[in-house]
CSV table of C-alpha atoms in Angstrom, one decimal:
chain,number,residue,atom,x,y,z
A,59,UNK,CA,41.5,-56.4,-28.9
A,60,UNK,CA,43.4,-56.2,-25.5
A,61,UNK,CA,44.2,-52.7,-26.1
A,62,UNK,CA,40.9,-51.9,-27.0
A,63,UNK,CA,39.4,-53.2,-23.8
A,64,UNK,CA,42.5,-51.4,-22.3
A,65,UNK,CA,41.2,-48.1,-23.5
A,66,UNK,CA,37.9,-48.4,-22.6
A,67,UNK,CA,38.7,-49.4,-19.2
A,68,UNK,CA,40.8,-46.4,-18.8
A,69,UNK,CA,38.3,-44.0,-20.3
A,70,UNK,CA,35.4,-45.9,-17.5
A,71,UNK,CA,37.5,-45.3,-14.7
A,72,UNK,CA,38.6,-41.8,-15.9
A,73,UNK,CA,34.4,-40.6,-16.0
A,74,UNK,CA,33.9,-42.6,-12.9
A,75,UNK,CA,36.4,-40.2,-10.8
A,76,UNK,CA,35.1,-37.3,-12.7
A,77,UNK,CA,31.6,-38.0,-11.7
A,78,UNK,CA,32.9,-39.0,-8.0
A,79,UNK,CA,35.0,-35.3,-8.3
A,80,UNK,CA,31.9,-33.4,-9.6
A,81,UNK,CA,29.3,-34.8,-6.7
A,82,UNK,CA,32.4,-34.3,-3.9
A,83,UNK,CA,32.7,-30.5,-5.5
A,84,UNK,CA,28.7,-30.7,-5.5
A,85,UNK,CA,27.9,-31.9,-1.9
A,86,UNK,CA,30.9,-29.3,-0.8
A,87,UNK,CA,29.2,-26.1,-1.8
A,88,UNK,CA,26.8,-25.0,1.0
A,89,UNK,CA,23.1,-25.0,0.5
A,90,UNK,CA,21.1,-22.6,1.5
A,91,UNK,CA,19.9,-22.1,5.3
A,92,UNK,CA,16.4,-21.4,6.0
A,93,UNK,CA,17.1,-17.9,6.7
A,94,UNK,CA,18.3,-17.5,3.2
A,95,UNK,CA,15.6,-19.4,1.9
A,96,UNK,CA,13.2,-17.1,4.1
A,97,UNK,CA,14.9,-13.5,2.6
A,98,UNK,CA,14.4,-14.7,-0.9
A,99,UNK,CA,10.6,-15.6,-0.5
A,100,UNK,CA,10.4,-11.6,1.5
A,101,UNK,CA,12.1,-10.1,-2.0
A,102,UNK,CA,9.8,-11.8,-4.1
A,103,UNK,CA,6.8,-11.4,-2.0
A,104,UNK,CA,7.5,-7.7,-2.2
A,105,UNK,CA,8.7,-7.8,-6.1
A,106,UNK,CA,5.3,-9.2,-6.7
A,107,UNK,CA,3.7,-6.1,-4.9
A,108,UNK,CA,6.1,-3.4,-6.7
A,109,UNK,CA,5.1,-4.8,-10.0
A,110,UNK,CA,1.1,-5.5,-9.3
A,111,UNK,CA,1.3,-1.9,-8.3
A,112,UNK,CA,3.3,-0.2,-10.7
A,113,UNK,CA,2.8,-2.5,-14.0
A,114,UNK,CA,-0.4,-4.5,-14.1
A,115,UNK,CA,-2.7,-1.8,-14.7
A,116,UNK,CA,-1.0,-0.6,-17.7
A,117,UNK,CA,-0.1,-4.2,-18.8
A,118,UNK,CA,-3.5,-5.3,-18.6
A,119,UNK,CA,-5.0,-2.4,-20.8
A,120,UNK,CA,-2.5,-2.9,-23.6
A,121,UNK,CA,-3.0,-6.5,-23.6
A,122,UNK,CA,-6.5,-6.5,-23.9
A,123,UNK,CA,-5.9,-3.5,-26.7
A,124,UNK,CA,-3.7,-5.7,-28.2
A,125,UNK,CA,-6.1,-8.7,-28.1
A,126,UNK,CA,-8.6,-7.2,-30.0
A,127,UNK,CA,-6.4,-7.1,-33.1
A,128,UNK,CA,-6.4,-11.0,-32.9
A,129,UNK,CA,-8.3,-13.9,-33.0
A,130,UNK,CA,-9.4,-13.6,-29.6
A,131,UNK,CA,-11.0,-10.4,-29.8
A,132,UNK,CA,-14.2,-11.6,-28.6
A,133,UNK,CA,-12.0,-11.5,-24.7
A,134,UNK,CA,-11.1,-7.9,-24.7
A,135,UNK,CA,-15.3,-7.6,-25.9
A,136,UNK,CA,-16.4,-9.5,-23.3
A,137,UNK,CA,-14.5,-7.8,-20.1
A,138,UNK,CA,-15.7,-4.4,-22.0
A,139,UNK,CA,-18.9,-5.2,-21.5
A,140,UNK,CA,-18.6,-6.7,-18.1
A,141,UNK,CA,-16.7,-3.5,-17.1
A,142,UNK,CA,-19.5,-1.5,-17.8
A,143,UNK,CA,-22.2,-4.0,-16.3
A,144,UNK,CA,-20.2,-3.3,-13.4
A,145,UNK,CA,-19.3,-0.2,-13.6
A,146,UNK,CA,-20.6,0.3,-9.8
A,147,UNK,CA,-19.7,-2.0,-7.9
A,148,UNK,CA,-16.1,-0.4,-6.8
A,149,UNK,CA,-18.6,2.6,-5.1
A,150,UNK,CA,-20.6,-0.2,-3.8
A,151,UNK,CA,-18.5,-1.7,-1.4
A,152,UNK,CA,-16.3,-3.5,-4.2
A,153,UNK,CA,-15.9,-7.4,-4.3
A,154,UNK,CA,-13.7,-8.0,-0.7
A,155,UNK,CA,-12.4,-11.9,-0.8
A,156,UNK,CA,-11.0,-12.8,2.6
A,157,UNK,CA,-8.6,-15.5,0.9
A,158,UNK,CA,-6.9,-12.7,-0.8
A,159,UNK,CA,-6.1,-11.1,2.5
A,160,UNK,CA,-5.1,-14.2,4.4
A,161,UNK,CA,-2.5,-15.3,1.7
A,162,UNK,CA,1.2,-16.7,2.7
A,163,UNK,CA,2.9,-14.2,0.4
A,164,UNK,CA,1.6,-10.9,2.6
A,165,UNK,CA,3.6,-12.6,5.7
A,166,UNK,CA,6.4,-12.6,3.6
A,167,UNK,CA,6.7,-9.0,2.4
A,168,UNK,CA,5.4,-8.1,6.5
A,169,UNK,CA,8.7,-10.0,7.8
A,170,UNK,CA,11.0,-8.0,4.7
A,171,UNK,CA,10.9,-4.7,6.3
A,172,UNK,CA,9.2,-5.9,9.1
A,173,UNK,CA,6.0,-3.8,9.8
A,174,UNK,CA,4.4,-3.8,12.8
A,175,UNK,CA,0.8,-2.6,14.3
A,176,UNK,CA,0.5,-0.9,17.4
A,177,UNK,CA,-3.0,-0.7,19.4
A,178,UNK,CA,-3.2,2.0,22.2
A,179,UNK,CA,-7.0,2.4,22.5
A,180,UNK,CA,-10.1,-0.1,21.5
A,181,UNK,CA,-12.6,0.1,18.6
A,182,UNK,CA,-16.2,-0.7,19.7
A,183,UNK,CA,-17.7,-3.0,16.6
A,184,UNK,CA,-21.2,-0.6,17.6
A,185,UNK,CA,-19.7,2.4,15.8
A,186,UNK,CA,-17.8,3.3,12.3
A,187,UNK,CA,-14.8,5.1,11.9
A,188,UNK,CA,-12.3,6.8,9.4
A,189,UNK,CA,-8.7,6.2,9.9
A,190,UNK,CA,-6.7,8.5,8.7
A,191,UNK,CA,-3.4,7.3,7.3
A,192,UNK,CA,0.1,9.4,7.5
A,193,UNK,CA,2.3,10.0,6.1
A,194,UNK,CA,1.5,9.1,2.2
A,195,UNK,CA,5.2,8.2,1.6
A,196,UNK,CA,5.8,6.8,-2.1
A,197,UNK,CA,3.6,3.4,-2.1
A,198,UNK,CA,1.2,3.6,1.0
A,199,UNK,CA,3.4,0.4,2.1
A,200,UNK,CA,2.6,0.7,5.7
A,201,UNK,CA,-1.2,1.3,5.4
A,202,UNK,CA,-1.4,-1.1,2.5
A,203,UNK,CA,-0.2,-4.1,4.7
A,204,UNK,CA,-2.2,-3.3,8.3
A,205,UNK,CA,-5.7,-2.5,6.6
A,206,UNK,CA,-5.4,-4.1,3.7
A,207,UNK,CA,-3.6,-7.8,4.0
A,208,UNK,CA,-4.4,-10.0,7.4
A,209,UNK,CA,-0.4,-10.2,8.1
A,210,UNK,CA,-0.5,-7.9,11.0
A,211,UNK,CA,-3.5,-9.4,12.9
A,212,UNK,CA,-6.1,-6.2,12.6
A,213,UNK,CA,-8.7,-8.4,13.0
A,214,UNK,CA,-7.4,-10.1,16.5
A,215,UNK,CA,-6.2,-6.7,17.8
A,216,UNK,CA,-9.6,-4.9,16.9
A,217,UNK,CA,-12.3,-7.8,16.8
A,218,UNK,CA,-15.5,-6.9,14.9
A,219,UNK,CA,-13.8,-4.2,12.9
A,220,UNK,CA,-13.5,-4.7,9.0
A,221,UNK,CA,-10.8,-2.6,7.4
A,222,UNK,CA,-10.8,-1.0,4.2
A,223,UNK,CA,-8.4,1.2,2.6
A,224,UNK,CA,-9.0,4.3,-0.2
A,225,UNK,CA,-7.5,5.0,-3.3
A,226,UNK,CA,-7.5,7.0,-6.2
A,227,UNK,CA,-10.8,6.4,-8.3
A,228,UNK,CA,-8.6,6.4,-11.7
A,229,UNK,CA,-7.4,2.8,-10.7
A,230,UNK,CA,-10.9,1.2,-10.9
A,231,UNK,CA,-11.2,1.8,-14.5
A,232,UNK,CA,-7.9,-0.1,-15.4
A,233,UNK,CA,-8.9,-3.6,-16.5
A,234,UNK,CA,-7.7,-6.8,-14.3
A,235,UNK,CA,-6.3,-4.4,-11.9
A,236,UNK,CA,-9.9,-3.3,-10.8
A,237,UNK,CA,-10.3,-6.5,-9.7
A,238,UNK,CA,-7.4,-7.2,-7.6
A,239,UNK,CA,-8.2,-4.0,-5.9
A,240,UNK,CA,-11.7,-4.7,-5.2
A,241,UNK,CA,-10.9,-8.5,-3.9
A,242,UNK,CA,-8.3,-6.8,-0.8
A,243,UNK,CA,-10.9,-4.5,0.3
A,244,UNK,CA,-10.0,-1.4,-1.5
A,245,UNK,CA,-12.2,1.4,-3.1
A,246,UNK,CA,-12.0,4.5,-4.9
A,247,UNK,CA,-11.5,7.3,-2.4
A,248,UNK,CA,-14.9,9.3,-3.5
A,249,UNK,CA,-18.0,10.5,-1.1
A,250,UNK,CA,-20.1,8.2,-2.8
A,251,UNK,CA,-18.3,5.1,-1.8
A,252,UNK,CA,-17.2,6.3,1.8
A,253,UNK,CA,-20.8,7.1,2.7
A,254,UNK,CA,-21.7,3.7,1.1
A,255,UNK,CA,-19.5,1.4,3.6
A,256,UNK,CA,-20.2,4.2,6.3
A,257,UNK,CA,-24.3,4.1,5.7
A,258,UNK,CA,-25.1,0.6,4.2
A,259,UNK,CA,-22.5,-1.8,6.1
A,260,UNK,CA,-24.1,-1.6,9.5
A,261,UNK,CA,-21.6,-0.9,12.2
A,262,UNK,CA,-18.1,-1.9,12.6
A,263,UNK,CA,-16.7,-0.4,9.7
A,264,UNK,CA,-13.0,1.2,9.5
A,265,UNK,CA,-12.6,3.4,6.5
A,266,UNK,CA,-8.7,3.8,6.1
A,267,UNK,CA,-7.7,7.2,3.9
A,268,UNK,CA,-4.3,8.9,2.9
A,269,UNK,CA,-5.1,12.2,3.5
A,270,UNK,CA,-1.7,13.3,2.2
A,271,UNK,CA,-2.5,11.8,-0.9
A,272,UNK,CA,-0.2,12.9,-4.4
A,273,UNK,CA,0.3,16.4,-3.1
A,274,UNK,CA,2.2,14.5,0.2
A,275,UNK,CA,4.3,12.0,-2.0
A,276,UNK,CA,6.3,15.1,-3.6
A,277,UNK,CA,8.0,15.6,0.1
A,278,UNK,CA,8.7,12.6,0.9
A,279,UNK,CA,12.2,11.9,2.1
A,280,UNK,CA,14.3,10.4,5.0
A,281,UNK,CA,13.9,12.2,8.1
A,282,UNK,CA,11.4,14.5,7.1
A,283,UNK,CA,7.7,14.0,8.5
A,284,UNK,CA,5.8,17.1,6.8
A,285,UNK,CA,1.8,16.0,6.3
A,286,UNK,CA,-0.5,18.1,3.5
A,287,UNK,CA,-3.1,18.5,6.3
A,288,UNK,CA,-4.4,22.2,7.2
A,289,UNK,CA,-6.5,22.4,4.5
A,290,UNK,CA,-7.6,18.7,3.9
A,291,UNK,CA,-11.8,19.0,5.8
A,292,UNK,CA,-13.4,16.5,3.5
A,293,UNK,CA,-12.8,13.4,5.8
A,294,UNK,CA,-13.7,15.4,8.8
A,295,UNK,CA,-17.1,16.3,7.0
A,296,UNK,CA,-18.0,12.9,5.8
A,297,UNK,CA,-17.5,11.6,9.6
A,298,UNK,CA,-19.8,14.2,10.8
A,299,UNK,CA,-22.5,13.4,8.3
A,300,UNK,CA,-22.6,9.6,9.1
A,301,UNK,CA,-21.7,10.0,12.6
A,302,UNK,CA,-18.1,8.1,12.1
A,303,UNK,CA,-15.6,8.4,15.0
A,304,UNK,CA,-12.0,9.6,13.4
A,305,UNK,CA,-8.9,7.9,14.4
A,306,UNK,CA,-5.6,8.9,13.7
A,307,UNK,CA,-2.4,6.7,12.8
A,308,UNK,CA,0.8,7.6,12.1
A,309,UNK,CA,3.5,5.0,10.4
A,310,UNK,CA,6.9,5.4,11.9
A,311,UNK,CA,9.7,4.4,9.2
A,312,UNK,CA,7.2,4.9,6.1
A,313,UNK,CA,9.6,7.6,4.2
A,314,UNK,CA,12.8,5.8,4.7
A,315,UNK,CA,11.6,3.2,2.3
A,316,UNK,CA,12.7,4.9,-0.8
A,317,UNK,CA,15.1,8.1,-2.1
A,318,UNK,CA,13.1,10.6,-3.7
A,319,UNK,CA,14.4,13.5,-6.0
A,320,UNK,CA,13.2,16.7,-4.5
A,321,UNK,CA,12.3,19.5,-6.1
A,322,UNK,CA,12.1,23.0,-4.4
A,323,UNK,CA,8.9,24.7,-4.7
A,324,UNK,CA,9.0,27.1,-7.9
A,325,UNK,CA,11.3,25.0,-9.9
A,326,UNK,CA,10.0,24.3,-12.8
A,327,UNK,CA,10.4,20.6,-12.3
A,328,UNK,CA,7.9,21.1,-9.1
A,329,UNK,CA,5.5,23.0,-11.4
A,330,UNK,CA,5.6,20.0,-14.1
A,331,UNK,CA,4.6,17.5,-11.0
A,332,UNK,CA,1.6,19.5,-9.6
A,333,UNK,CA,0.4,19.7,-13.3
A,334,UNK,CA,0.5,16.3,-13.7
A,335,UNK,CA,-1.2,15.9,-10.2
A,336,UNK,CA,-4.0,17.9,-11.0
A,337,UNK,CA,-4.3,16.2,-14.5
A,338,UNK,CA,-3.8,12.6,-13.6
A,339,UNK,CA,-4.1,12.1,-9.6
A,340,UNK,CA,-0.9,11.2,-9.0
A,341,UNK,CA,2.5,13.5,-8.9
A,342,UNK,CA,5.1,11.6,-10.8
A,343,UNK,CA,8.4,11.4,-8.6
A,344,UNK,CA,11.8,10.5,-9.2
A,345,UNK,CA,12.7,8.1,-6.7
A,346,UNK,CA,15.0,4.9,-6.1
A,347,UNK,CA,15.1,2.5,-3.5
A,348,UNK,CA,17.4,-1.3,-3.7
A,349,UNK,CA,18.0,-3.7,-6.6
A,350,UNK,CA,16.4,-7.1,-6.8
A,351,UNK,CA,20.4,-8.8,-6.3
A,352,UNK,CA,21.8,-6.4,-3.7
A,353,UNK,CA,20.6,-4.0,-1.1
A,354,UNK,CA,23.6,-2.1,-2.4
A,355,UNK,CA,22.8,-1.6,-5.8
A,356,UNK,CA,19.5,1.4,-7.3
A,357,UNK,CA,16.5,-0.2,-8.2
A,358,UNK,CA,13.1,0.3,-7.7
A,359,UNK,CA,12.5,-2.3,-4.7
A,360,UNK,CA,12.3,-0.2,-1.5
A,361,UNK,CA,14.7,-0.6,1.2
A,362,UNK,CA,14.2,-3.3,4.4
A,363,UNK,CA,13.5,-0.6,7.1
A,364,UNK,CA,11.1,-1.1,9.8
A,365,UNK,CA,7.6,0.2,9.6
A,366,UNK,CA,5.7,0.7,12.9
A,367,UNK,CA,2.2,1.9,12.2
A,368,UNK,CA,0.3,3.4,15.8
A,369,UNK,CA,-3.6,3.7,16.0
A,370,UNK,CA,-4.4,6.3,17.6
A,371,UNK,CA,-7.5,7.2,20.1
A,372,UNK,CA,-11.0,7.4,18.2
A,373,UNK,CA,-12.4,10.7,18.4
A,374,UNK,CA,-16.0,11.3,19.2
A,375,UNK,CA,-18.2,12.0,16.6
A,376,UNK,CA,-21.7,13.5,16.6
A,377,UNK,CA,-23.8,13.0,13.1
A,378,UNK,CA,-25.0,16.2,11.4
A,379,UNK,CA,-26.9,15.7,8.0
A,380,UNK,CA,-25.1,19.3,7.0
A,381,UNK,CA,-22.4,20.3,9.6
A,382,UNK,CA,-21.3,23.8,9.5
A,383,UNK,CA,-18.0,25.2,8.1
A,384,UNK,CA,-17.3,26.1,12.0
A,385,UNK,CA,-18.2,22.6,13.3
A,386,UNK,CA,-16.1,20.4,10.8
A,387,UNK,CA,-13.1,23.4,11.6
A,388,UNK,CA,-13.9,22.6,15.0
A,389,UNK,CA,-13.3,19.3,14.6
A,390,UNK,CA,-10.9,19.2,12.3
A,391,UNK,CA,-8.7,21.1,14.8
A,392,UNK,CA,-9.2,18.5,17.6
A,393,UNK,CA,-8.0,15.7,14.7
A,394,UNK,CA,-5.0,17.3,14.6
A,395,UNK,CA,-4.4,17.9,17.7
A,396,UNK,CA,-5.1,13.9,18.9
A,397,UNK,CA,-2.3,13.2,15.6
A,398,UNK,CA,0.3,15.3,17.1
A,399,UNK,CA,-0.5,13.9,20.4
A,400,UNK,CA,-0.1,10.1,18.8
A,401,UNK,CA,2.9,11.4,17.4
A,402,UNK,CA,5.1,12.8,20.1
A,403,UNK,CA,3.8,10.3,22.0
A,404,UNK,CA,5.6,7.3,20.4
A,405,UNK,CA,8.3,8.9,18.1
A,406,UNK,CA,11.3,8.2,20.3
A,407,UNK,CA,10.0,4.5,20.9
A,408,UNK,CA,10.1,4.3,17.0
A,409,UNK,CA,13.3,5.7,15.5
A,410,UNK,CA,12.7,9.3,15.8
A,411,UNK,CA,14.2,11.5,18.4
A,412,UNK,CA,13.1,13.6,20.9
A,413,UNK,CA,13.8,16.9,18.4
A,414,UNK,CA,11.9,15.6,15.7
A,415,UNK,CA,8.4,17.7,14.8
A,416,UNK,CA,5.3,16.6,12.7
A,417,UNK,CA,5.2,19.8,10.3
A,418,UNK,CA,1.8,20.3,9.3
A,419,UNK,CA,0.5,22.4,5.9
């Protein structure tokens, strides 16, 4: 009996130091610091994006395909018929929730790369305007986060002006992601819903648009600022037919976010991309940026470089119900002129040397 008591006293005190060794080894490993804590919440705040973007589109629309095979068919049904009810409403100013863009997670993917917005002239709240966005990059990050999320204060810089942001029409007939688009203050990039928020909003309206678009993406790359522009009139036409003041920006840092795979022009990897672009909307490129465990590794994350976006001095704007071919050149030549203006203005305050040149086609 002695030797039983023995043994279990030995076999006590034994788990006791183990458990003593295992919460010494424990408290010794270093938790993490705030700024680690803060780097994790910027990767997944901009995961989230990447994926929303990319995936939940497509996911949605084979979901609900797949739900209609089910028992729950009558959900897929439903939205159908919702879809079409609504049909509209995405060229009708969309469904814009200010809670959306005021949400914790947009500071976080702002304060990953950081971006920045720069204000060098007022917006008077008694006219509208169309901001044009360049360059297109591969994901629109630095228009997407000034126009679209509250992160980098539009509102207090210009006060009275409501941003909105274009993008391709295609994306409003995907199910679910429709939605999300609409509730940030996006809408298709069509004349029907420009001249909507530019006709039936009142005043105070900022129309953001890629004008790159697709055709832009296929040229992106580090250290190259070329911008599909010369031939690009129907922004300049819709501001002359509602009177909108244009307004250039320009975001510094926006193709050093990813690697791209170019193709020279004739290749007949370049040919499959401008079919596709003309089929589909979108040119499909090959690019990589980080991995979700290291900034070292390929993934499909982009890389933490800063994005500056300037806003440029509006442009006066007379309205003309049908403005000539020579007065939207005319005026499409001063655009370009107040971009490259904006743009050797700030590029050596923004990563770009003196040398660099805004190559215009």
């Amino acid at each position: 009996m002695k030797t039983i008591i023995a043994a279990c006293s030995q076999n006590l005190s034994g788990s006791r130091a183990s458990i003593q060794t295992a919460l010494r080894t424990l408290l010794a490993v270093p938790w993490p610091s705030q700024r680690d804590i803060g780097s994790a919440l910027q990767l997944l705040a901009v995961l989230q994006w990447v994926l929303s973007f990319l995936l939940l589109g497509i996911v949605s629309l084979l979901l609900l395909i797949y739900l209609l095979f089910t028992s729950l068919w009558l959900i897929p049904v439903l939205y159908l018929a919702w879809i079409i009810f609504d049909w509209d409403t995405p060229e009708k100013g969309g469904r814009r929730l200010s809670c959306l863009r005021r949400w914790t997670v947009w500071k976080h993917f702002r304060d990953y790369f950081p971006v920045k917005l720069v204000k060098t002239h007022d917006l008077s709240p008694s006219h509208n305007y169309i901001i044009g966005s360049h360059p297109h990059g591969i994901l629109c990050v630095g228009a997407f986060c000034n126009f679209i999320t509250g992160s980098t204060g539009f509102e207090e810089l210009f006060p009275g002006i409501r941003s909105y942001l274009t993008t391709l029409a295609g994306n409003f007939r995907l199910p679910l992601f429709r939605e999300y688009l609409m509730s940030g203050g996006l809408f298709p990039v069509t004349r029907r819903a420009i001249g909507y928020l530019l006709s039936q909003r009142g005043t105070g309206n900022a129309v953001a648009i890629v004008i790159g678009g697709a055709a832009e993406s296929l040229s992106c790359r580090p250290g190259v600022t070329t911008l599909i522009l010369k031939n690009r009139k129907g922004f300049v036409r819709m501001a002359l037919r509602h009177g909108a003041f244009l307004v250039p920006s320009f975001s510094f840092g926006e193709n050093d976010l990813f690697r791209q795979v170019v193709f020279e022009e004739g290749s007949w990897m370049r040919s499959i991309q401008r079919r596709f672009q003309k089929m589909i909307g979108f040119a499909p490129c090959l690019f990589y940026g980080r991995g979700l465990t290291s900034c070292r590794s390929r993934g499909f994350l982009p890389y933490a470089r800063p994005i500056t976006t300037v806003v440029g001095e509006p442009l006066a704007v007379p309205r003309v119900e049908n403005p000539s071919r020579e007065l939207v050149d005319r005026y499409h030549e001063l655009y370009i002129r107040a971009l490259l203006k904006l743009f050797n203005e700030n590029k050596t305050k923004y990563g770009l040397s003196e040398s660099d040149e805004l190559h215009i086609l």
